JSON list of C-alpha atoms in Angstrom, two decimals:
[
{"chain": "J", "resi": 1, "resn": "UNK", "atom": "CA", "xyz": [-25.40, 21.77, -10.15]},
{"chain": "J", "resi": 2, "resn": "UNK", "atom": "CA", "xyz": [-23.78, 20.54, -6.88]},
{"chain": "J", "resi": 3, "resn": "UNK", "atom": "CA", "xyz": [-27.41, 21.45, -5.23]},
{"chain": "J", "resi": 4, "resn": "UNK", "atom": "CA", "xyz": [-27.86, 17.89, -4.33]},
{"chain": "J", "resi": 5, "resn": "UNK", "atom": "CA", "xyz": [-25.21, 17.24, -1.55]},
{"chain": "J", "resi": 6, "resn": "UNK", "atom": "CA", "xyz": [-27.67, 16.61, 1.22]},
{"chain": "J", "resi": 7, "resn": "UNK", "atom": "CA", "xyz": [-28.18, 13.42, -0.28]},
{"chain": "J", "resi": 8, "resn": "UNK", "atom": "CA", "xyz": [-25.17, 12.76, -2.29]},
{"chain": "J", "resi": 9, "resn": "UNK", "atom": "CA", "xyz": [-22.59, 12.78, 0.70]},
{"chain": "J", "resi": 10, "resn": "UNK", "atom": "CA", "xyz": [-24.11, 10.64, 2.89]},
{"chain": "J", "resi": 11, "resn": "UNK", "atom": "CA", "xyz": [-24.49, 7.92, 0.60]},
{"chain": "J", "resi": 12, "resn": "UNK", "atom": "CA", "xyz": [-20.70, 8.44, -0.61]},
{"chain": "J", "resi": 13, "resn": "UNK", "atom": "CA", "xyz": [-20.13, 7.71, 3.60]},
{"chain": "J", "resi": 14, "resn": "UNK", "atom": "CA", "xyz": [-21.73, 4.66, 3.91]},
{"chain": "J", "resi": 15, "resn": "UNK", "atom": "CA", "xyz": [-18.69, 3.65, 2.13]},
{"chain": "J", "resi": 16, "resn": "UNK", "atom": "CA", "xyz": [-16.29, 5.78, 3.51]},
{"chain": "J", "resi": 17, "resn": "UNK", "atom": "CA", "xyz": [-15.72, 2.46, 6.66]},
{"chain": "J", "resi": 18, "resn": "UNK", "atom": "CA", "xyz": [-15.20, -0.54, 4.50]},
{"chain": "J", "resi": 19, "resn": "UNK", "atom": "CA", "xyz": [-12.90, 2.60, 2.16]},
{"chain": "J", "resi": 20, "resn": "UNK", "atom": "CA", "xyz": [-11.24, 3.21, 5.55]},
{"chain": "J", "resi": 21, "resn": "UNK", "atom": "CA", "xyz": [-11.06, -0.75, 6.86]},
{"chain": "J", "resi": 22, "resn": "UNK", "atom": "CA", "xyz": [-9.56, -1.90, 3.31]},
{"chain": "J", "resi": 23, "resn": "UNK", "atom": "CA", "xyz": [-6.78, 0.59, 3.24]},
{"chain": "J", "resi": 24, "resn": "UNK", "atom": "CA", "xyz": [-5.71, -0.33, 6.91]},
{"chain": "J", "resi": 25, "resn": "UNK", "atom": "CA", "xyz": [-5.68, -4.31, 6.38]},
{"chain": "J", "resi": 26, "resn": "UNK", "atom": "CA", "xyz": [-3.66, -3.26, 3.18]},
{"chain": "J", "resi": 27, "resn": "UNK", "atom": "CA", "xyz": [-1.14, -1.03, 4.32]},
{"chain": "J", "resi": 28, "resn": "UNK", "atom": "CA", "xyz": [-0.46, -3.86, 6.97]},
{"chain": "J", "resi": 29, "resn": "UNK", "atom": "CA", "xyz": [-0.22, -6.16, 4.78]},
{"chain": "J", "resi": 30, "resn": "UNK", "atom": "CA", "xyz": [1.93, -4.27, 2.39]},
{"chain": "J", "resi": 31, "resn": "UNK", "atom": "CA", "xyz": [4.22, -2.94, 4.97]},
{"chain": "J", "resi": 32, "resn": "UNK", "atom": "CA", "xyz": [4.99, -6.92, 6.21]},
{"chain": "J", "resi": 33, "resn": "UNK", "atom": "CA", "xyz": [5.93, -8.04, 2.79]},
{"chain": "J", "resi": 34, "resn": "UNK", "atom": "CA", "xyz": [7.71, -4.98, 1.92]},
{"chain": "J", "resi": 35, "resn": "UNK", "atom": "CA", "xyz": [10.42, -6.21, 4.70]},
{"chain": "J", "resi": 36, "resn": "UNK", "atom": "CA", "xyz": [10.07, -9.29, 4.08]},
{"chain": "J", "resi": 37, "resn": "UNK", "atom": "CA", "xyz": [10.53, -9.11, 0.08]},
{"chain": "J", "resi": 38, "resn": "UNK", "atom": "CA", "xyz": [12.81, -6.64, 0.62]},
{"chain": "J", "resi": 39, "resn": "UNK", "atom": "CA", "xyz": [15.06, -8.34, 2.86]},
{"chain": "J", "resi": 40, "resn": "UNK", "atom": "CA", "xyz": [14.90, -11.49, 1.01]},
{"chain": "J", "resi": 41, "resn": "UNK", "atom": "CA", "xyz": [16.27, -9.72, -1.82]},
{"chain": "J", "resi": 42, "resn": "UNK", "atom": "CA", "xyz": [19.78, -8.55, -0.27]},
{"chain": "J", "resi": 43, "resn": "UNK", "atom": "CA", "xyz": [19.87, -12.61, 1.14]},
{"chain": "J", "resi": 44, "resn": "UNK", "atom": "CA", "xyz": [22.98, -13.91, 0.54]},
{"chain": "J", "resi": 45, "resn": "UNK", "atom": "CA", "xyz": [21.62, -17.44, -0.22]},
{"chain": "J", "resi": 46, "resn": "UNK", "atom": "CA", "xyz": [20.36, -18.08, -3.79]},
{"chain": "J", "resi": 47, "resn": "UNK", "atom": "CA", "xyz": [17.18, -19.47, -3.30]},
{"chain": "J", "resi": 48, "resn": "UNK", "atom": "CA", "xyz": [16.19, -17.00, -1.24]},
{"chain": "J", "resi": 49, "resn": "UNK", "atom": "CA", "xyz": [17.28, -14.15, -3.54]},
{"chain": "J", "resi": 50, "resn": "UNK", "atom": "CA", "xyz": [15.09, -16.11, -6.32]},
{"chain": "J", "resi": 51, "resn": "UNK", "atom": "CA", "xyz": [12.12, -16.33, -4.35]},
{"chain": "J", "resi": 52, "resn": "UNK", "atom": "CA", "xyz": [11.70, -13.10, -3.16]},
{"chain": "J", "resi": 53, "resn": "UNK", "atom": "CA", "xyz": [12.69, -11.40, -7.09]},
{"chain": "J", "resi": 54, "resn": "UNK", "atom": "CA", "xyz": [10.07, -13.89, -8.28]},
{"chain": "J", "resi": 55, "resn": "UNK", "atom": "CA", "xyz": [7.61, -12.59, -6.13]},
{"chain": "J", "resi": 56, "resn": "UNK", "atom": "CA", "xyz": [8.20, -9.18, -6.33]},
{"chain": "J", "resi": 57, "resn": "UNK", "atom": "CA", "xyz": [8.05, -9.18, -9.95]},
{"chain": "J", "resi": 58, "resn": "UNK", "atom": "CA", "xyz": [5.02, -11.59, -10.28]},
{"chain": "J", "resi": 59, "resn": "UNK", "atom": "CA", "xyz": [3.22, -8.91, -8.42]},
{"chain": "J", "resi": 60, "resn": "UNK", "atom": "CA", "xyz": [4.74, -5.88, -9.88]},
{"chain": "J", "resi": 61, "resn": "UNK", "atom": "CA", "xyz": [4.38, -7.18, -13.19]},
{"chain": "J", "resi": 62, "resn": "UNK", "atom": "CA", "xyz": [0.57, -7.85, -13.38]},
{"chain": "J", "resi": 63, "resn": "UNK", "atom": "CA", "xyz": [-2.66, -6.04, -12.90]},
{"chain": "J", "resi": 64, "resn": "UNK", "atom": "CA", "xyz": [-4.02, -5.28, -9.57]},
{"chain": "J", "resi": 65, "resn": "UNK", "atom": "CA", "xyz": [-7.43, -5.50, -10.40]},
{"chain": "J", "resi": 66, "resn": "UNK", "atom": "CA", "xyz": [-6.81, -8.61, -12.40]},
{"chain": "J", "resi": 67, "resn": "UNK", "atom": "CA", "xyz": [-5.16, -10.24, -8.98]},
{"chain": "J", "resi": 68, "resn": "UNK", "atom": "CA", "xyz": [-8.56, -8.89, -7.15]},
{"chain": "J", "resi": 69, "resn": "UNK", "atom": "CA", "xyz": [-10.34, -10.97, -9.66]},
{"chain": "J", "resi": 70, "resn": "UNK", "atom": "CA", "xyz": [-7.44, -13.86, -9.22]},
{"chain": "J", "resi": 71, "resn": "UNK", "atom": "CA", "xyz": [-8.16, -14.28, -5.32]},
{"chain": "J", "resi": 72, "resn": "UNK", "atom": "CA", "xyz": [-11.88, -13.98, -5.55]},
{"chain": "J", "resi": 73, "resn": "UNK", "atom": "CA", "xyz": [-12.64, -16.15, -8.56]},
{"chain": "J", "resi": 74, "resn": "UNK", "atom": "CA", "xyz": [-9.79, -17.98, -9.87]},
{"chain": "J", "resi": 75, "resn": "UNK", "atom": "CA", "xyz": [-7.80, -18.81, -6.27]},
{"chain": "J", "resi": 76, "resn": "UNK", "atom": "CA", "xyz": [-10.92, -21.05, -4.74]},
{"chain": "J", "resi": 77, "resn": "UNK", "atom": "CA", "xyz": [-11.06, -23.48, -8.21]},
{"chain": "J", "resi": 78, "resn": "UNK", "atom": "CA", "xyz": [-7.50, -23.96, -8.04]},
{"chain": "J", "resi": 79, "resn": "UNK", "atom": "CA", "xyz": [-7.93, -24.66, -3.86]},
{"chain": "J", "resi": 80, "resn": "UNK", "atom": "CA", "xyz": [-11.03, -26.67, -3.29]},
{"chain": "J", "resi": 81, "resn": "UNK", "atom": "CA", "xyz": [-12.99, -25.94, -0.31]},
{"chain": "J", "resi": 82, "resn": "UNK", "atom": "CA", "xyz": [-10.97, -22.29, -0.37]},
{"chain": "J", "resi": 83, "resn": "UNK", "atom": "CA", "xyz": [-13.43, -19.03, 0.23]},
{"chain": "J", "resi": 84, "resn": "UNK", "atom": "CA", "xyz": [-12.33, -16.08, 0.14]},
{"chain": "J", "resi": 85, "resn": "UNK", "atom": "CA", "xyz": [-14.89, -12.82, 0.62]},
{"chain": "J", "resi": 86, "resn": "UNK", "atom": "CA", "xyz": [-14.14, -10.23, -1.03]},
{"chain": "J", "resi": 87, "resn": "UNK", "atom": "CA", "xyz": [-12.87, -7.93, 1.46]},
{"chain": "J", "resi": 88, "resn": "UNK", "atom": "CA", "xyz": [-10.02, -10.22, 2.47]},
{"chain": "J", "resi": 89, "resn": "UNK", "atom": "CA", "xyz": [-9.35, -10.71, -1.55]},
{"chain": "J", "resi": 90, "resn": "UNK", "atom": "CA", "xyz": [-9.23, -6.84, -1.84]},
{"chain": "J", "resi": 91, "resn": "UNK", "atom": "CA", "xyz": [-7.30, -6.22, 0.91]},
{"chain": "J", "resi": 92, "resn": "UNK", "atom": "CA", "xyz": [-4.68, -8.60, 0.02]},
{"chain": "J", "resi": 93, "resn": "UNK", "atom": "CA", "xyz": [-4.31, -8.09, -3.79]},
{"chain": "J", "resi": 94, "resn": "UNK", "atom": "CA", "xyz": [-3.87, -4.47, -2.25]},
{"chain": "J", "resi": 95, "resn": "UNK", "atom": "CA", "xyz": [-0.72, -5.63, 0.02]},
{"chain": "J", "resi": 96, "resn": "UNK", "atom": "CA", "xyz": [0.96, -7.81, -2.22]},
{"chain": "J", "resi": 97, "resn": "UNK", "atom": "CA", "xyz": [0.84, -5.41, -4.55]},
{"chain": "J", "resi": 98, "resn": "UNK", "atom": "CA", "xyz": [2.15, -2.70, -2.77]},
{"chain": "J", "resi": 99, "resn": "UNK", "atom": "CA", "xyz": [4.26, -4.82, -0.61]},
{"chain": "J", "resi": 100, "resn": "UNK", "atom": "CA", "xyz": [6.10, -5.68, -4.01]},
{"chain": "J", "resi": 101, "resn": "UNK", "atom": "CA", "xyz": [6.65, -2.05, -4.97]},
{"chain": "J", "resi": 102, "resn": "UNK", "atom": "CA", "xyz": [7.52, -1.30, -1.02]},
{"chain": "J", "resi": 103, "resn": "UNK", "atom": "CA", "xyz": [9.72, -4.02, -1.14]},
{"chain": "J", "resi": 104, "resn": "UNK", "atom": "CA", "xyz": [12.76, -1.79, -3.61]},
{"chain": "J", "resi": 105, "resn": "UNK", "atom": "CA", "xyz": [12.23, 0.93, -0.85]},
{"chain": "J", "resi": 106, "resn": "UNK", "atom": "CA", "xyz": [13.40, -1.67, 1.56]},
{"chain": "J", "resi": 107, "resn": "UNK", "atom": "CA", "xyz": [16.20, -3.27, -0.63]},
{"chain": "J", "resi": 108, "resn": "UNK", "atom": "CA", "xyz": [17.35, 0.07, -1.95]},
{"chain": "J", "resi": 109, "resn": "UNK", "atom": "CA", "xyz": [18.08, 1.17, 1.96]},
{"chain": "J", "resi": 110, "resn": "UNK", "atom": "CA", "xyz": [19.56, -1.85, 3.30]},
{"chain": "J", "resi": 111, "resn": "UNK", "atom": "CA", "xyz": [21.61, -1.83, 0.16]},
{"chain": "J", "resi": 112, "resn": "UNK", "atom": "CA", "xyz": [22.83, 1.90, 0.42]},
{"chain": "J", "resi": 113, "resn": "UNK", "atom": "CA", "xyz": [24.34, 1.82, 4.03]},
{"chain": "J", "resi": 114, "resn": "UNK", "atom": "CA", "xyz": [27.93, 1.74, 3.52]},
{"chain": "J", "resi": 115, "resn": "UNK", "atom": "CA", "xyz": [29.93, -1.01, 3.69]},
{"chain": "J", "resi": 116, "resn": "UNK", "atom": "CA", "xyz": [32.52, 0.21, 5.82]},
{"chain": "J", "resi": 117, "resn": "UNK", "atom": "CA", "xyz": [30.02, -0.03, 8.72]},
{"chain": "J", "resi": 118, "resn": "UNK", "atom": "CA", "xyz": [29.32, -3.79, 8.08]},
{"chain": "J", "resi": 119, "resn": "UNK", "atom": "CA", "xyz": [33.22, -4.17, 8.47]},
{"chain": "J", "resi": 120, "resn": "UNK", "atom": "CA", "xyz": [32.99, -2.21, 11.59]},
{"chain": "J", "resi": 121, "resn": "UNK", "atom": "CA", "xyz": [30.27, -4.17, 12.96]},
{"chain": "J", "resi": 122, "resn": "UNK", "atom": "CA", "xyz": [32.36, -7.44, 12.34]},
{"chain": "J", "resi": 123, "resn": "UNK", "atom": "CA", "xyz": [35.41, -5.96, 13.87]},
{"chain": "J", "resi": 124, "resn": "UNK", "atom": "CA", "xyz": [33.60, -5.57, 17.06]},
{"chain": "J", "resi": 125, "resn": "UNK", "atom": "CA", "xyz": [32.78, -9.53, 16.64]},
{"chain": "J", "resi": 126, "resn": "UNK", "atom": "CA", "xyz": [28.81, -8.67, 16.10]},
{"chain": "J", "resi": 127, "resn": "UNK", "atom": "CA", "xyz": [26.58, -11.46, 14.41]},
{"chain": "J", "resi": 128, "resn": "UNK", "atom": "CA", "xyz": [24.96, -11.26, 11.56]},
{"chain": "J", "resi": 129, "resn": "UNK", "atom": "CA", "xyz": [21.72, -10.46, 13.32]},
{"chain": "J", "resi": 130, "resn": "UNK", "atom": "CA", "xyz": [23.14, -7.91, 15.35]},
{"chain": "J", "resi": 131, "resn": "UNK", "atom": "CA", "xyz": [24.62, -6.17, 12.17]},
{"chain": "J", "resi": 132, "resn": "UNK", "atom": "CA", "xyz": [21.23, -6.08, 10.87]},
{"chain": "J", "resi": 133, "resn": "UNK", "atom": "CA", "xyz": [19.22, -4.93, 14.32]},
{"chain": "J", "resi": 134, "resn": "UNK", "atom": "CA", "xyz": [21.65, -2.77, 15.38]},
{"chain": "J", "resi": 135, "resn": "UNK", "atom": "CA", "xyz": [23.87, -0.95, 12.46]},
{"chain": "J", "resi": 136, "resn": "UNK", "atom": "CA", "xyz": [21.84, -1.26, 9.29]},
{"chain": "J", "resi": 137, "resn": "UNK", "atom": "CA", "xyz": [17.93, -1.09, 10.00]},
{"chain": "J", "resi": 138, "resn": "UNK", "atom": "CA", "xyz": [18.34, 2.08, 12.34]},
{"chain": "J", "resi": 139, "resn": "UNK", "atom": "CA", "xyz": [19.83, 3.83, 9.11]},
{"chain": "J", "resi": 140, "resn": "UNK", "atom": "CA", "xyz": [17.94, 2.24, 6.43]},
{"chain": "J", "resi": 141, "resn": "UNK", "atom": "CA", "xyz": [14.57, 2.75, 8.22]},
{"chain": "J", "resi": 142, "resn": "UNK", "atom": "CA", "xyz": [15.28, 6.49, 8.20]},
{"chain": "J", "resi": 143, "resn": "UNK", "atom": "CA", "xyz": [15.66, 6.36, 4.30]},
{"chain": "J", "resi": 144, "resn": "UNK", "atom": "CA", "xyz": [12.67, 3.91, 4.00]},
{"chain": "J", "resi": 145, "resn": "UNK", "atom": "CA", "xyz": [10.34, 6.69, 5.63]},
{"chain": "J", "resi": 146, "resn": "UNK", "atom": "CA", "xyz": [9.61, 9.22, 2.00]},
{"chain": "J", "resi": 147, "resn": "UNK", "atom": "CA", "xyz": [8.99, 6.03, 0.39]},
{"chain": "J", "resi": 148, "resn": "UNK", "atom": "CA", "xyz": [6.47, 4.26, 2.66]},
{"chain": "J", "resi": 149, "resn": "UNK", "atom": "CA", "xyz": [4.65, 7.57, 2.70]},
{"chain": "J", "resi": 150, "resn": "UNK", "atom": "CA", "xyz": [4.16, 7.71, -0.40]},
{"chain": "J", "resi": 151, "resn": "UNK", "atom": "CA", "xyz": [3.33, 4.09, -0.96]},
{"chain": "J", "resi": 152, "resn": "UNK", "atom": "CA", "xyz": [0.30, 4.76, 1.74]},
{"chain": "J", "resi": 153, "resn": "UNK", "atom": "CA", "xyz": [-0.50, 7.74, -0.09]},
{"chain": "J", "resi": 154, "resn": "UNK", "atom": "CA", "xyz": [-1.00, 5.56, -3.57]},
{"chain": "J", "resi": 155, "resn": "UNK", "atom": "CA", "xyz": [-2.06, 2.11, -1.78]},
{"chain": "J", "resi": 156, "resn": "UNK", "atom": "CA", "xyz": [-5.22, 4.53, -0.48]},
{"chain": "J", "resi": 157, "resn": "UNK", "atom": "CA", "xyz": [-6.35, 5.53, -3.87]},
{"chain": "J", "resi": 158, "resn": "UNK", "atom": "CA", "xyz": [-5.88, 2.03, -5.21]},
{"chain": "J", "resi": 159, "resn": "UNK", "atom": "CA", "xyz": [-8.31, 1.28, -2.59]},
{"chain": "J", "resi": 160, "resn": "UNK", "atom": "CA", "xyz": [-10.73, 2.44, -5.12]},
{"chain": "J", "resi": 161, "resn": "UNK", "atom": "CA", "xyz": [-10.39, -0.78, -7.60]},
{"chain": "J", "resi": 162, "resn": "UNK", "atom": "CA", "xyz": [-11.71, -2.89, -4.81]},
{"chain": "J", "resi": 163, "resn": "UNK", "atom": "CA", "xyz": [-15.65, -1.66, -6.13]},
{"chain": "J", "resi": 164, "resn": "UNK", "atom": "CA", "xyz": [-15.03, -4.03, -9.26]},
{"chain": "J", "resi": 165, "resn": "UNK", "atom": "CA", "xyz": [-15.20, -6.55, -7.16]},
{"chain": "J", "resi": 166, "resn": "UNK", "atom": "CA", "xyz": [-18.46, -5.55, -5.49]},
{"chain": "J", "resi": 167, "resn": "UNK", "atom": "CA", "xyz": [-17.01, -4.55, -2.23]},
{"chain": "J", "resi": 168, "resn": "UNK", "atom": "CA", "xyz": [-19.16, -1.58, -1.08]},
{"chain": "J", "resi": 169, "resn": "UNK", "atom": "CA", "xyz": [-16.77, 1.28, -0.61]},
{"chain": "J", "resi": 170, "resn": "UNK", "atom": "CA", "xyz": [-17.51, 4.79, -1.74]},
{"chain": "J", "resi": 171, "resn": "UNK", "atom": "CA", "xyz": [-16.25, 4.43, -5.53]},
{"chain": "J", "resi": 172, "resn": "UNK", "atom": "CA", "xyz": [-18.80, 1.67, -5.59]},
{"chain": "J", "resi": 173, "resn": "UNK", "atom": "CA", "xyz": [-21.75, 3.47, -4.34]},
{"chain": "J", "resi": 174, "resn": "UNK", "atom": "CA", "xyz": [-21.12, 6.50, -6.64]},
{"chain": "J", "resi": 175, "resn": "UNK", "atom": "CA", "xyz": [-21.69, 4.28, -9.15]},
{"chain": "J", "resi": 176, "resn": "UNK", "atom": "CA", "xyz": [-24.65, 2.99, -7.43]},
{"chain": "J", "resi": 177, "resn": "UNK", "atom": "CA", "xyz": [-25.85, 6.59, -7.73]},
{"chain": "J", "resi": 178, "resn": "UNK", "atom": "CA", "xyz": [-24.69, 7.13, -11.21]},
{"chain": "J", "resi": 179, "resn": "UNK", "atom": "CA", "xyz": [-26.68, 4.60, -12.28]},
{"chain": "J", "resi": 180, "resn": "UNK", "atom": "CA", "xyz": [-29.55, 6.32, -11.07]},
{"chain": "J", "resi": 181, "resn": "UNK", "atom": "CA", "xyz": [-29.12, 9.50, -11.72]},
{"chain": "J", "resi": 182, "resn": "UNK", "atom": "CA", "xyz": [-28.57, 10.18, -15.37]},
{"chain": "J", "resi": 183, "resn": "UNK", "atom": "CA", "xyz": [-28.10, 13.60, -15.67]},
{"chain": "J", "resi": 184, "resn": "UNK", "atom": "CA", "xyz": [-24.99, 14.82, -16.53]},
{"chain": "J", "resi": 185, "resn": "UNK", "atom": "CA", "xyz": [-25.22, 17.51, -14.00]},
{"chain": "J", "resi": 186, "resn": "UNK", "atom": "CA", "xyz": [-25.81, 14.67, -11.23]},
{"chain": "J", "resi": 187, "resn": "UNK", "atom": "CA", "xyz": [-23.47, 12.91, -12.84]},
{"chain": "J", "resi": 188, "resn": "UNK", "atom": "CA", "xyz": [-20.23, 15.28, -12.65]},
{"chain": "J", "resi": 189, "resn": "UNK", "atom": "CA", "xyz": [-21.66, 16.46, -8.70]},
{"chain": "J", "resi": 190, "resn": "UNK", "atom": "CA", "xyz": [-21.35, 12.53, -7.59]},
{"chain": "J", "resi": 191, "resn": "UNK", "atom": "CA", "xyz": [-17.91, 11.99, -8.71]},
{"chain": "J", "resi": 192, "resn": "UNK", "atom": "CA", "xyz": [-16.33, 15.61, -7.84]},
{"chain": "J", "resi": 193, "resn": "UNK", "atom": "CA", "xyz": [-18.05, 14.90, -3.88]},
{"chain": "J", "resi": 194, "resn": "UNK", "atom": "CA", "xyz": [-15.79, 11.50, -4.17]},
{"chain": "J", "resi": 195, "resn": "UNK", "atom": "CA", "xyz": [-12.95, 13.19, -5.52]},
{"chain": "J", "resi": 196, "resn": "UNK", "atom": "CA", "xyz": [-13.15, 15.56, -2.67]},
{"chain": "J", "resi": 197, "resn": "UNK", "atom": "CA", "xyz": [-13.66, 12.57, -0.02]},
{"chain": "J", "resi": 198, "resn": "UNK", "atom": "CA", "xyz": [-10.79, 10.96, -0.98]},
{"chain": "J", "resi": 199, "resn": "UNK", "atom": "CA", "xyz": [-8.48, 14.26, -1.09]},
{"chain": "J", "resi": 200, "resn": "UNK", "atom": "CA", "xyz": [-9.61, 14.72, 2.57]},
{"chain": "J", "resi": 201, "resn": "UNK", "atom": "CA", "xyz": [-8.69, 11.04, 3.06]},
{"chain": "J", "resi": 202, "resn": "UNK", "atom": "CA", "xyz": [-5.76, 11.55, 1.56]},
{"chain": "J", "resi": 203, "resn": "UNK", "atom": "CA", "xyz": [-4.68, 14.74, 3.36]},
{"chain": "J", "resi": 204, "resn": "UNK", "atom": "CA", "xyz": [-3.32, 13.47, 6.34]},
{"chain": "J", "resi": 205, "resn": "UNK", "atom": "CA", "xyz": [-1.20, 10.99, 4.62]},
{"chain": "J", "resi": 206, "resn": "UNK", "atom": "CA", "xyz": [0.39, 13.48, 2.39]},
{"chain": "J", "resi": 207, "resn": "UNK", "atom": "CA", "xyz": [1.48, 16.14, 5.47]},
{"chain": "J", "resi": 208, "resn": "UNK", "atom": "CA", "xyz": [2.68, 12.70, 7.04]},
{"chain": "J", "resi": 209, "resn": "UNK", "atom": "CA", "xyz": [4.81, 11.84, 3.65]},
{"chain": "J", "resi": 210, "resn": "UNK", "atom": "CA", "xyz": [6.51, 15.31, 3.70]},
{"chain": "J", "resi": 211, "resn": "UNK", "atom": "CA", "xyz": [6.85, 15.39, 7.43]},
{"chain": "J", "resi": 212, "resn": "UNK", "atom": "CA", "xyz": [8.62, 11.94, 7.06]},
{"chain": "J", "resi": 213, "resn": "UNK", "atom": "CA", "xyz": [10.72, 13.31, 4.18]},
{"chain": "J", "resi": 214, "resn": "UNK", "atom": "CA", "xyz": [11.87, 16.31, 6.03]},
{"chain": "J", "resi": 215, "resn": "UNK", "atom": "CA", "xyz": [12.50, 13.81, 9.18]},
{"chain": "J", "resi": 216, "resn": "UNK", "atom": "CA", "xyz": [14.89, 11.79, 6.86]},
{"chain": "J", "resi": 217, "resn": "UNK", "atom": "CA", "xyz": [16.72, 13.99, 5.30]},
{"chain": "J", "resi": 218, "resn": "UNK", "atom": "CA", "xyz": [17.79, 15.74, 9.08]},
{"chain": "J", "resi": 219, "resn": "UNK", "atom": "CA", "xyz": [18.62, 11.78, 9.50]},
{"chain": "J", "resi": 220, "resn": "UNK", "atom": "CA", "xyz": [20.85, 11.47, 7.05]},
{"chain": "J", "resi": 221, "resn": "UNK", "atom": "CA", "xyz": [22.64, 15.22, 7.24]},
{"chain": "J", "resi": 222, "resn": "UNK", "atom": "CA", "xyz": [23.72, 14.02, 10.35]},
{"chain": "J", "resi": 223, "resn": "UNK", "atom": "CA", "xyz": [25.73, 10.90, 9.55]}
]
C-alpha cells in the first residue's frame, strides 16, 4: 500500500488547475451575490426584500449538484441557442449557492450594527448612501470576515461535485484511476492522496479563517 505515489499524484495534479480555477470563479461569484442578496434583504422596499428572500432560499433550498445538472442540461432547453460549458455551469451553481448561504453573513451584520448609530448618522444630515458607506459597512464588514472564511473554506470542498458533471478536476480523475485500478489497496491509496491534496488546498484558507476571526473579534472589543 501507498507504494504507488509516483504515479498516483501526478495524475491527481492534472486536476489540481481547473480544482484551483473553479474555486476562484466561485468564490467571486459567491462573494458578489452574498452583498448583493444580502443587502437586498435589509431593503426597505418590498419587492426588493421578496426578491432577494426568494432567491436566497431557491438556492439554499435545493441541491447543488442538482443546479450543476440544471445549468448544464436543463438551462439551454428552456433558453434556445443558450450553451453553457461546463466549467462556467460549475462555477456558477458553486456561487449562487454559496452566495445564498454568504448572503445571512451579510444580512446578519448590516442588521446587528446598532441603531443608535443610524440616528447619529441622520443627525449629522448624512444620506442614505453615506450611512451605508461610511457608518454601517466599515462595522459590518469586520463581523462578515469569520463567516466568509469559512464559506471559502466549504465553497473549496464543494468544488469537488463539479466531477459529476465531467469537468476534469482532481475528484474526477481519481475516479478515472479507480476505475482502473481495482484493487482495494489502489483503491484506498488514490482517494487518501486526494484527501491529502485537498487538506493542503485547504490549509491556507483555514489559518486565513482564524486569522480573520481573531482580526474581528479585536474589531469589535474596541467599539
Amino acid at each position: 500500500m501507498f507504494s504507488n505515489a509516483s504515479y498516483f499524484i501526478p495524475i491527481l495534479l492534472r486536476g489540481l488547475e481547473v480544482t484551483v480555477q473553479v474555486f476562484l470563479l466561485g468564490a467571486v461569484i459567491a462573494y458578489f451575490i452574498a452583498f448583493v442578496a444580502g443587502l437586498g434583504r435589509t431593503s426597505q422596499l418590498g419587492i426588493i426584500r421578496f426578491l432577494a428572500t426568494t432567491f436566497v432560499e431557491l438556492f439554499r433550498g435545493t441541491s447543488l449538484l442538482v443546479q450543476m445538472f440544471f445549468f448544464v442540461y436543463a438551462l439551454p432547453l428552456i433558453i434556445p441557442g443558450l450553451s453553457m460549458s461546463a466549467f462556467i455551469a460549475g462555477a456558477l451553481a458553486l456561487g449562487l449557492n454559496y452566495g445564498a448561504y454568504a448572503s445571512e453573513v451579510v444580512r446578519g451584520a448590516v442588521l446587528s450594527i446598532s441603531h443608535s448609530q443610524t440616528e447619529a448618522a441622520i443627525s449629522l444630515n448624512m444620506s442614505k448612501w453615506q450611512r451605508m458607506r461610511f457608518v454601517i459597512m466599515p462595522q459590518a464588514v469586520r463581523l462578515m470576515l469569520p463567516g466568509f472564511g469559512n464559506n471559502a473554506i466549504e465553497l473549496l470542498k464543494g468544488t469537488s461535485l463539479v466531477s459529476i458533471i465531467s469537468l476534469s478536476d482532481m475528484t474526477f480523475r481519481a475516479t478515472l484511476l479507480r476505475s482502473s485500478n481495482t484493487s482495494l489497496s489502489a483503491q484506498v491509496e488514490i482517494f487518501t492522496y486526494l484527501l491529502i491534496l485537498y487538506f493542503l488546498l485547504a490549509l491556507p484558507l483555514i489559518f486565513l479563517a482564524r486569522w480573520l476571526e481573531k482580526r474581528a473579534s479585536k474589531g469589535v472589543s474596541t467599539t
